Short mmCIF file of C-alpha atoms in Angstrom, two decimals:
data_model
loop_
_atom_site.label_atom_id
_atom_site.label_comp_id
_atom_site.label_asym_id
_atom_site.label_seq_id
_atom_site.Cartn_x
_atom_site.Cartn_y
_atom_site.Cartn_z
CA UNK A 2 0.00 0.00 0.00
CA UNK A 3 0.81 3.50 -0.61
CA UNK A 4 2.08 5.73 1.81
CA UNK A 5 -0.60 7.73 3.83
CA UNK A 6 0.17 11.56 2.51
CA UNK A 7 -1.77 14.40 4.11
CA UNK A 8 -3.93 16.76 2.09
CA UNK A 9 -1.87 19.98 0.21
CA UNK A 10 -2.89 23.03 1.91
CA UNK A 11 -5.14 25.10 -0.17
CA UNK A 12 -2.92 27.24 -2.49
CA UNK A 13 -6.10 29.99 -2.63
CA UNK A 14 -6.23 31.10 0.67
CA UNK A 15 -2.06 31.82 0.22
CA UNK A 16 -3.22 34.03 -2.83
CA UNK A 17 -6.29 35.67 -0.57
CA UNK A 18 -3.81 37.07 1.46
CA UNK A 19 -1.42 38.18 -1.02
CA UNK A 20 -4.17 39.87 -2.62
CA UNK A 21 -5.02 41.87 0.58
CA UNK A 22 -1.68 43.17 1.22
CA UNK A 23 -1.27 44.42 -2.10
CA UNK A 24 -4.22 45.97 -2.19
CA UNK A 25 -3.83 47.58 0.93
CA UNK A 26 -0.66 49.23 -0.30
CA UNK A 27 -1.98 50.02 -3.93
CA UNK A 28 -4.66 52.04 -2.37
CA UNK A 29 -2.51 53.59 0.08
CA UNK A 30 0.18 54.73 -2.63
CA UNK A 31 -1.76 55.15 -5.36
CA UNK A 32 -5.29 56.12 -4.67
CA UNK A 33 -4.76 58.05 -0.95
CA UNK A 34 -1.50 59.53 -1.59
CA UNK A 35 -2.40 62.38 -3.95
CA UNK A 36 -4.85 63.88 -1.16
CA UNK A 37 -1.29 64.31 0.69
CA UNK A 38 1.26 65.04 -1.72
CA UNK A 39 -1.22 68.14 -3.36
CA UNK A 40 -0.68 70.35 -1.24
CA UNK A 41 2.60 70.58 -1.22
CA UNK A 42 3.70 70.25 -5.61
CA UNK A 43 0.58 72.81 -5.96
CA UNK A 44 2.83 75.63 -3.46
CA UNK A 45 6.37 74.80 -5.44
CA UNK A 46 4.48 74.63 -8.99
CA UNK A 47 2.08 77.16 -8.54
CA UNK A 48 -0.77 75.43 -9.91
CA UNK A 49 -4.32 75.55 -8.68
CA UNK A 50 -6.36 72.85 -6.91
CA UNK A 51 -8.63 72.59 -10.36
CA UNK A 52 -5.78 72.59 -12.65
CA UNK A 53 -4.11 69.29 -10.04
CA UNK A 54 -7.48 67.79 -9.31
CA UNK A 55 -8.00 67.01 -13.17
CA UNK A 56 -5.09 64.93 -13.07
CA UNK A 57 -6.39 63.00 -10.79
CA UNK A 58 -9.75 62.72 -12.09
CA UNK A 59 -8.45 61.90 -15.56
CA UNK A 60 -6.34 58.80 -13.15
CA UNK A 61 -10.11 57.66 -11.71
CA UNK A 62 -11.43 57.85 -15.48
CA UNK A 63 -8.73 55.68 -17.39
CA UNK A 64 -8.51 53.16 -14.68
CA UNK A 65 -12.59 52.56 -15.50
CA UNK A 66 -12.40 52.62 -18.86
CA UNK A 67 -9.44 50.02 -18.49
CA UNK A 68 -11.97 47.79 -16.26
CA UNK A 69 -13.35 45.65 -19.38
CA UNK A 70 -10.24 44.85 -21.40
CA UNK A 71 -8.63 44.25 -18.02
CA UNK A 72 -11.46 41.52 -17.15
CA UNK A 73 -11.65 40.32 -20.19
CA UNK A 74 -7.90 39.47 -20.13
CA UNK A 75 -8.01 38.19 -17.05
CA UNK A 76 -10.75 35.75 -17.59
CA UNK A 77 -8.59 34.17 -20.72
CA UNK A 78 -4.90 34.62 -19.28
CA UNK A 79 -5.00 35.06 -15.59
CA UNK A 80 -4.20 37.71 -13.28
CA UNK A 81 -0.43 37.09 -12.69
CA UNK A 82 1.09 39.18 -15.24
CA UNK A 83 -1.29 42.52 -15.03
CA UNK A 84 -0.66 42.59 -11.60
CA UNK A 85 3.13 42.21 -12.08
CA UNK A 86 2.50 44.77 -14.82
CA UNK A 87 0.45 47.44 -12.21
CA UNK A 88 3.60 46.68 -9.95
CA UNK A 89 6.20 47.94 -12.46
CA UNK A 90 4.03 50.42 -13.72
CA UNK A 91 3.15 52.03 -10.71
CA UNK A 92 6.62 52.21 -9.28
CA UNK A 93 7.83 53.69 -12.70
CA UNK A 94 4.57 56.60 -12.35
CA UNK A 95 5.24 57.33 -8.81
CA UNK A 96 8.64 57.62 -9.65
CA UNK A 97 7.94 59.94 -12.62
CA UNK A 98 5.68 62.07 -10.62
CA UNK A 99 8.23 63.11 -8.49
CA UNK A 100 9.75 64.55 -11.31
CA UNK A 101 7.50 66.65 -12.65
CA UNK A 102 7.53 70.38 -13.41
CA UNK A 103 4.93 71.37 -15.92
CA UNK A 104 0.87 70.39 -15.76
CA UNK A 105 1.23 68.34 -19.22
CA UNK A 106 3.76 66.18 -17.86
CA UNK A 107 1.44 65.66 -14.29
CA UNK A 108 -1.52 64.71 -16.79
CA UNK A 109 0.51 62.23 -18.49
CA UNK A 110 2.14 60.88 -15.55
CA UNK A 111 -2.06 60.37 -14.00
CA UNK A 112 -2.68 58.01 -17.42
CA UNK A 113 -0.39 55.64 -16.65
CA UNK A 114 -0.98 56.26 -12.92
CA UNK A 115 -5.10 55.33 -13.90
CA UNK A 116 -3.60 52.20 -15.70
CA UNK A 117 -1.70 51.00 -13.05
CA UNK A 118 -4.68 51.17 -9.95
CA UNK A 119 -6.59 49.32 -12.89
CA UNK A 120 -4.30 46.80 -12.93
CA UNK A 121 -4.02 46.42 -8.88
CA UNK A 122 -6.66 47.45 -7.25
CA UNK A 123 -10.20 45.41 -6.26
CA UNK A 124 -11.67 44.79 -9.73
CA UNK A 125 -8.49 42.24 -10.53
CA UNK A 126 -8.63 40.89 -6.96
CA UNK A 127 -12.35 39.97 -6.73
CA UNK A 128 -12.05 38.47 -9.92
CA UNK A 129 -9.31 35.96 -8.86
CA UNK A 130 -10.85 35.16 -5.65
CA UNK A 131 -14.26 34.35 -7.94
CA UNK A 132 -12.02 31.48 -10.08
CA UNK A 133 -10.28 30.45 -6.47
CA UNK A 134 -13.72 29.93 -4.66
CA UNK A 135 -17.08 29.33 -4.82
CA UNK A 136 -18.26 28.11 -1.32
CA UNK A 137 -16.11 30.45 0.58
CA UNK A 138 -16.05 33.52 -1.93
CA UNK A 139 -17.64 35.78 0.66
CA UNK A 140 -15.02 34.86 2.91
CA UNK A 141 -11.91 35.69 0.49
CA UNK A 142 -13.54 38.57 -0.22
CA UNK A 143 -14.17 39.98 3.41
CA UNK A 144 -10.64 39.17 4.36
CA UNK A 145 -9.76 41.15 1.14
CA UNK A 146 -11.60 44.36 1.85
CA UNK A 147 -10.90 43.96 5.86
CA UNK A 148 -7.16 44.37 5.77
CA UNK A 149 -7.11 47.21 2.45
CA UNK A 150 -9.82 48.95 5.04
CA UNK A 151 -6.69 50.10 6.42
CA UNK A 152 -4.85 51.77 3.65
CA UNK A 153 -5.69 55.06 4.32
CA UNK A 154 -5.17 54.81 8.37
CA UNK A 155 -1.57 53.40 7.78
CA UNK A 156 -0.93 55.05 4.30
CA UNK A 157 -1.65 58.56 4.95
CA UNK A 158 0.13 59.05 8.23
CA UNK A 159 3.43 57.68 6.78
CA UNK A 160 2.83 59.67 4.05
CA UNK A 161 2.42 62.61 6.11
CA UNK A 162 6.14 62.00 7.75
CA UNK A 163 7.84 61.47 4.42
CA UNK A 164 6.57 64.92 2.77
CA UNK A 165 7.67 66.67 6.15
CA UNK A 166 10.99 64.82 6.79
CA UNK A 167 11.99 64.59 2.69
CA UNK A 168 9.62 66.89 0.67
CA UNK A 169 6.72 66.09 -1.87
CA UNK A 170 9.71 64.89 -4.52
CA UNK A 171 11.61 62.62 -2.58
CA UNK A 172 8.48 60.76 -0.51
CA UNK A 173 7.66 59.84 -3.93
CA UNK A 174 11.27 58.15 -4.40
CA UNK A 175 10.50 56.47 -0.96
CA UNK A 176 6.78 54.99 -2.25
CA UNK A 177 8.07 54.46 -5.47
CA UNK A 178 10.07 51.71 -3.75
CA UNK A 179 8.15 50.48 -0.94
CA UNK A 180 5.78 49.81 -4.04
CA UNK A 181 7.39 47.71 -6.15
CA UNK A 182 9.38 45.84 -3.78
CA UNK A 183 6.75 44.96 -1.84
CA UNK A 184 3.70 44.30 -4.03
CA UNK A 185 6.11 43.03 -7.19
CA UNK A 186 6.54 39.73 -4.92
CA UNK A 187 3.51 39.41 -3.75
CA UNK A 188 1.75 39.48 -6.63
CA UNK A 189 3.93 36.90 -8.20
CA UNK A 190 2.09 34.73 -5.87
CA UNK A 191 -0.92 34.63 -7.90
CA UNK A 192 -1.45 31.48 -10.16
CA UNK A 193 -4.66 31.49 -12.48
CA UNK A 194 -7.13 28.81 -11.49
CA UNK A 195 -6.42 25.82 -8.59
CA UNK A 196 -6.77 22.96 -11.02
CA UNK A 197 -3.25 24.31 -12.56
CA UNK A 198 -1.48 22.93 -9.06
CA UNK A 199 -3.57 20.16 -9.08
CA UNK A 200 -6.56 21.36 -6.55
CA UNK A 201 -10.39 22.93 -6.93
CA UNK A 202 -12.22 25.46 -5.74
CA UNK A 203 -12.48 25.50 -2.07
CA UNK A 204 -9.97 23.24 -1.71
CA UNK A 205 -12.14 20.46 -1.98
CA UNK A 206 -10.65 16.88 -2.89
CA UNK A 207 -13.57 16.11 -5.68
CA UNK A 208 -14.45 18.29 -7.92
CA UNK A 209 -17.88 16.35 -7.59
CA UNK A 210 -18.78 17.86 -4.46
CA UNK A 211 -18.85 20.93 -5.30
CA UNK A 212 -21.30 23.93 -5.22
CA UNK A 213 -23.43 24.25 -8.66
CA UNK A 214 -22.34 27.43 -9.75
CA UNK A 215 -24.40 30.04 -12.67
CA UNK A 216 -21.71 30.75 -16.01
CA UNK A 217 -23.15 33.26 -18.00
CA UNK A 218 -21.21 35.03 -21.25
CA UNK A 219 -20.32 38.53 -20.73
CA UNK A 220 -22.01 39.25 -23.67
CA UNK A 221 -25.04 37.41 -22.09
CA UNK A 222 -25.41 39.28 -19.48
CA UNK A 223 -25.05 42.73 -20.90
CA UNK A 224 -28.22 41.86 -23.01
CA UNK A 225 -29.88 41.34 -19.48
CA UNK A 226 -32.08 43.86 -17.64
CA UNK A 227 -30.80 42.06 -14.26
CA UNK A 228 -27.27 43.69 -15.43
CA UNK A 229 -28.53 47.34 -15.93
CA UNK A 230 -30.26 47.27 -12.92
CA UNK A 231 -27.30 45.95 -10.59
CA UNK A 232 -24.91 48.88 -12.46
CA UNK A 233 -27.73 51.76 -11.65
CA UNK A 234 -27.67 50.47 -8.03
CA UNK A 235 -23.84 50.61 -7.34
CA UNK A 236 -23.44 53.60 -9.75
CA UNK A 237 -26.58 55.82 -7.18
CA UNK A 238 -24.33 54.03 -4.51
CA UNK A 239 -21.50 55.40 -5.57
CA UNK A 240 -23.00 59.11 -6.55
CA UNK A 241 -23.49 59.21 -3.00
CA UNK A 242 -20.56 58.09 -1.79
CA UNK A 243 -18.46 60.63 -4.30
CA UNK A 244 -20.90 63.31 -3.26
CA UNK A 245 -20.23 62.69 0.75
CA UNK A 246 -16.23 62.42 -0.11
CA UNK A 247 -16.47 65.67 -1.50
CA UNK A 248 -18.78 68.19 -0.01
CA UNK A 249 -18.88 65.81 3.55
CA UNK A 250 -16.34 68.10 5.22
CA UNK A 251 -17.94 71.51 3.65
CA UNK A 252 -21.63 70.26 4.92
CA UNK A 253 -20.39 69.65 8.69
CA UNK A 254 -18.73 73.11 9.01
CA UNK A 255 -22.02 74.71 7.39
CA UNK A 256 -23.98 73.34 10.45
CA UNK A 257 -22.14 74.83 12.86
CA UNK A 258 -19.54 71.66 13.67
CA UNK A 259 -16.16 72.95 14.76
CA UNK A 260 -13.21 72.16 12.47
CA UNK A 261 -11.87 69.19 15.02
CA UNK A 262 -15.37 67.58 15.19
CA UNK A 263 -15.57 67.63 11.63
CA UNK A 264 -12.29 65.69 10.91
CA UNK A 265 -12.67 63.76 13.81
CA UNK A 266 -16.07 62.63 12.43
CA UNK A 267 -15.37 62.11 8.82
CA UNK A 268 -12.08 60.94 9.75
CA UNK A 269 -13.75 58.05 11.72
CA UNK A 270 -15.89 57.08 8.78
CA UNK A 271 -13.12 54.96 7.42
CA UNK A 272 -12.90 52.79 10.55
CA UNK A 273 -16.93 52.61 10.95
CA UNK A 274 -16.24 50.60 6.88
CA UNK A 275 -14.74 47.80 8.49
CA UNK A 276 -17.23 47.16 10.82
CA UNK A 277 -19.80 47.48 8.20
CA UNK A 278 -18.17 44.69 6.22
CA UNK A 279 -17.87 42.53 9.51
CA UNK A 280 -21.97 42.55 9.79
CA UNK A 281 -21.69 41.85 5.93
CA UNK A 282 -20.52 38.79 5.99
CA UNK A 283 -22.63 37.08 8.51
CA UNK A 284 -25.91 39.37 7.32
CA UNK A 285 -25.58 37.61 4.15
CA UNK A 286 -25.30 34.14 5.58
CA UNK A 287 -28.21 34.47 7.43
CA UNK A 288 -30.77 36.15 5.35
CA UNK A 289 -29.70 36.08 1.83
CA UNK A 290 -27.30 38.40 -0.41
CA UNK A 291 -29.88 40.47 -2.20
CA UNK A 292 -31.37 40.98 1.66
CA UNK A 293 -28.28 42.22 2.91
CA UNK A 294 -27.50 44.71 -0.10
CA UNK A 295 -30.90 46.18 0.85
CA UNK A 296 -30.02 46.84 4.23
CA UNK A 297 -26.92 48.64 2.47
CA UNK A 298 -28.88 50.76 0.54
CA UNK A 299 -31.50 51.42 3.10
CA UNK A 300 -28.72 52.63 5.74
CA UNK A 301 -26.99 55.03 3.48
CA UNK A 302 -30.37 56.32 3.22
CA UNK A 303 -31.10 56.62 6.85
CA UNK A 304 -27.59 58.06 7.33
CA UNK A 305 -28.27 61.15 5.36
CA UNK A 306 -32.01 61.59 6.78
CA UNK A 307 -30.44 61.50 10.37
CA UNK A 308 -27.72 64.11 9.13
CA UNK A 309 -30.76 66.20 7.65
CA UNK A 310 -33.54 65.18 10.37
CA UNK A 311 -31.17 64.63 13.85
CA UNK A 312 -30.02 68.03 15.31
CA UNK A 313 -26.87 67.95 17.20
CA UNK A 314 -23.72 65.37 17.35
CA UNK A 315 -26.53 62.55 17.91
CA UNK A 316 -27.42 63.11 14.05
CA UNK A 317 -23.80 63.41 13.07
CA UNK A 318 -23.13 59.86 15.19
CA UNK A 319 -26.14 58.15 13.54
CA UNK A 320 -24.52 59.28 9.93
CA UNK A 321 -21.10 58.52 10.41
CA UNK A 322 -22.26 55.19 11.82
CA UNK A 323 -24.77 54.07 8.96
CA UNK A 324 -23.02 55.73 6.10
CA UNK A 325 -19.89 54.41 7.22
CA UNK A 326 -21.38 50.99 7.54
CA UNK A 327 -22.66 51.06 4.08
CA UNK A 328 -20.03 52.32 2.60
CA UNK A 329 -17.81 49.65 4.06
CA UNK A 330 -20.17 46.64 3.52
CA UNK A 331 -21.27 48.02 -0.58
CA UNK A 332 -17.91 46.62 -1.68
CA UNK A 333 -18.88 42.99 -0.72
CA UNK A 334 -22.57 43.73 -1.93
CA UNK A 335 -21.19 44.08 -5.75
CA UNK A 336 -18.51 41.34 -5.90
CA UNK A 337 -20.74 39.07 -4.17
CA UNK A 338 -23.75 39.67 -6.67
CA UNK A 339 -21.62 39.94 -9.43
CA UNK A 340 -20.49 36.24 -8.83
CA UNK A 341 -23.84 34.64 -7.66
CA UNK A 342 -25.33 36.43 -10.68
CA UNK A 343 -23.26 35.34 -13.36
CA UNK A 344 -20.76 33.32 -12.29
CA UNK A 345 -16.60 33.18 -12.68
CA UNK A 346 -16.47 32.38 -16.27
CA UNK A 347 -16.77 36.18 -16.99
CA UNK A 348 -16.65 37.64 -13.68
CA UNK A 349 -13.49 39.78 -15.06
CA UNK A 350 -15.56 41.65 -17.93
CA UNK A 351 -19.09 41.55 -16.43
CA UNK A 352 -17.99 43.23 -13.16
CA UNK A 353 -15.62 45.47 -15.35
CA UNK A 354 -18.92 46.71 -17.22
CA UNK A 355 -20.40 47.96 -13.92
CA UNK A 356 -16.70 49.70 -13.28
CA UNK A 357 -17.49 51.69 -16.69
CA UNK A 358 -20.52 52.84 -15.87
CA UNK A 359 -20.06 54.11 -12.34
CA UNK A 360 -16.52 55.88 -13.17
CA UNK A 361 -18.19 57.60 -16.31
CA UNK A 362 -21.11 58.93 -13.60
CA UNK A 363 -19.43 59.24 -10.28
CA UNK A 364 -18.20 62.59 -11.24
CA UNK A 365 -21.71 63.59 -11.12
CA UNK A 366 -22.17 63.47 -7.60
CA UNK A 367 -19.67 66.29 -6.63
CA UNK A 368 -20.55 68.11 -9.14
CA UNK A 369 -24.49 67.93 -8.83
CA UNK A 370 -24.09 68.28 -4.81
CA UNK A 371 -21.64 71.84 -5.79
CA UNK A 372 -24.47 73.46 -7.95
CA UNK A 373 -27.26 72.28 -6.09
CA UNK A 374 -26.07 73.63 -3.05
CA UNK A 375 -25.44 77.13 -5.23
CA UNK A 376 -29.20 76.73 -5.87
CA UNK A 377 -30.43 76.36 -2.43
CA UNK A 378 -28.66 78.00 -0.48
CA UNK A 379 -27.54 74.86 2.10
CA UNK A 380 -26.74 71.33 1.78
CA UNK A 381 -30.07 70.15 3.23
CA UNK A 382 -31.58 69.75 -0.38
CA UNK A 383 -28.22 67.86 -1.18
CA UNK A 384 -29.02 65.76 1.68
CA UNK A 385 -32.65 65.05 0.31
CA UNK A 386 -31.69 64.09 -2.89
CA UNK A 387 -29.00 61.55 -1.19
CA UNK A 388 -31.62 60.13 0.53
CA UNK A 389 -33.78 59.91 -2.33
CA UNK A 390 -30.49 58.36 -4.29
CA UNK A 391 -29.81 55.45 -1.73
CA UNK A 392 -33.88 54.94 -1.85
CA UNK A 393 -33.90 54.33 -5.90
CA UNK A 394 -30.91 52.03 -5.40
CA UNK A 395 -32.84 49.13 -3.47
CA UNK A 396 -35.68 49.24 -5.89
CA UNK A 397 -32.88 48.97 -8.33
CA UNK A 398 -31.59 45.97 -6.58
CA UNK A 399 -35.30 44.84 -6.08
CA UNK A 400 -35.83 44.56 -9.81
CA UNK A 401 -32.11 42.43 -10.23
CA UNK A 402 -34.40 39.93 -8.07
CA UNK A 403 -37.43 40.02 -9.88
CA UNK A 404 -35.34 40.09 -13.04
CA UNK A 405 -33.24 36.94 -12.11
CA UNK A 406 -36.39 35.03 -10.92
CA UNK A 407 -38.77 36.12 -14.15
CA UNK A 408 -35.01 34.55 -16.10
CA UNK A 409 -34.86 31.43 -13.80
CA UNK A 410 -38.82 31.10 -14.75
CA UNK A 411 -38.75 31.13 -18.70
CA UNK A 412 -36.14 28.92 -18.39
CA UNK A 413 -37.62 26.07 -16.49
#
């Protein structure tokens, strides 16, 4: 008889956490790092918070018009090479940005900067941990979005310290290389499905016991109303969302909120995310997944009516605590209906459509929020039509269920 050999570990889980450090640091370099480093190139350049903020606008726009060629390559190659790509990439725009000294070059250097985070960010993650997993996809995912939760809190304070210790030119030297050396390593981790080292899904030992899974074409699912409805969701979602990040700090000092209670309370958004993603993951266990995306939508929309409704810091607490929580637990919301939806065979493309369409309208929310607020007179009208937003987005994710049972109907 054969030698008694114990079980191989699961290789995806290895990748799951690869994934979340490098996507921890990708958002912390490439995504929260201009908010620090502005200040400072617009005093030595001389250029105005417009003329820099287009930069990184045009970044946000490339990076979601990459999101469907990106998907679509990684559902035929794999993952490992983009990401190894974003690494090099990145590390090479960081450390062109620190050499910058006109606004043509700083445009250019935010293309290839929008490349990179489109290469290394969650839309290439989420669609490896969909091949990797199937019964504990929700899991990968949470750990995922958990530890990158953190980017900003350990991202921006170093950052801080290496524009006052080195200047705005020489921190970017320092990320440049903290970037590539640590994410170039990590992401050579990645491998492209589990039966290429042997293993399935899960881990499990026979492919036979498995969890049935949906595969629907890309192309499929675009011609389905189920799809348009999930993007109008997340994109409302996100108008909000962009809105808040914008005009949030603005809104608290026009009610009479002192400057420290203002940061200290949209500071502590970004901590209130992870525990929304913590009730996520079990809220979606125990009810369903299109159940706990409605109580996502319906407490961003009780976080702005306590903001408009609640006087005092008691209506400030009840919106940094729901609209935190939402915010944080919307992330798992898409990937996970994304892949219960349509499957992994086209995960990469499908959930790269729904990138497309919210970057091409998230720039609405700022800008709708700044000229409605001209119009008014105060942000409580903003506020309404926030509320009214996060309202239209569960009966958008209401008619993904109707849509996917009237489907699951015809066909049977």
């Amino acid at each position: 008889m054969p030698p008694h050999t114990a079980p191989r570990r699961f290789y995806g889980w290895r990748i799951v956490w690869a994934l979340a450090l490098t996507t921890t640091i990708s958002y912390g370099i490439l995504y929260y790092g201009f908010g620090v480093l502005v200040k400072p190139m617009e005093a030595e350049l001389g250029w105005s918070r417009a003329q820099t903020s287009g930069a990184y606008s045009l970044g946000l726009l490339i990076s979601g018009l990459m999101a469907i060629p990106v998907g679509y390559w990684v559902d035929h190659r794999g993952a490992r090479g983009l990401l190894l790509l974003g690494s090099l990439l990145g590390s090479l725009m960081l450390l062109a940005w620190s050499q910058v000294h006109s606004l043509g070059a700083l445009y250019g250097v935010w293309v290839g900067m929008g490349l990179a985070m489109a290469l290394v960010l969650y839309e290439v993650a989420f669609t490896v941990v969909a091949v990797w997993f199937r019964r504990w996809r929700h899991r990968a995912t949470f750990v995922i979005t958990m530890v990158a939760g953190l980017a900003s809190t350990l991202f921006v304070p170093l950052e801080t310290l290496l524009v006052e210790s080195l200047g705005w030119r020489s921190a970017l030297v320092v990320l440049a290389l903290i970037f590539g050396l640590l994410t170039l390593p990590l992401h050579a981790v990645v491998r492209r499905r589990p039966q290429d080292l042997g293993q399935w899904p899960d881990g499990e030992p026979d492919p036979g016991v498995q969890l049935p899974e949906t595969s629907v074409s890309a192309r499929a699912a675009f011609a389905e109303a189920s799809f348009w409805w999930l993007a109008t969701a997340f994109t409302l979602l996100r108008l909000t969302t962009a809105a808040i990040g914008a005009h949030g700090v603005p809104l608290l000092l026009e009610r009479g909120y002192s400057p420290a209670f203002t940061a200290a309370a949209v500071g502590s958004i970004g901590l209130v995310q992870l525990l929304g993603r913590a009730f996520f993951l079990p809220g979606s266990q125990r009810w369903s997944l299109y159940h706990a995306t409605l109580g996502v939508m319906f407490a961003q929309a009780l976080g702005s009516l306590a903001l408009l409704l609640v006087p005092g810091s008691l209506g400030v607490g009840a919106f940094v605590l729901l609209y935190g929580m939402s915010n944080g637990a919307g992330t798992l919301a898409r990937a996970g209906l994304v892949a219960e939806l349509y499957g992994s065979e086209s995960y990469g493309r499908i959930n790269g459509g729904i990138s497309l369409v919210v970057s091409l309208t998230q720039s609405l929310g700022p800008i709708g929020a700044g000229l409605l607020h001209g119009v008014a007179g105060s942000y409580d009208a903003v506020l309404g039509v926030l509320v009214a937003a996060s309202l239209l987005a569960a009966l958008c994710v209401r008619q993904v269920r109707l849509s996917g049972q009237a489907l699951e109907e015809a066909q049977s």
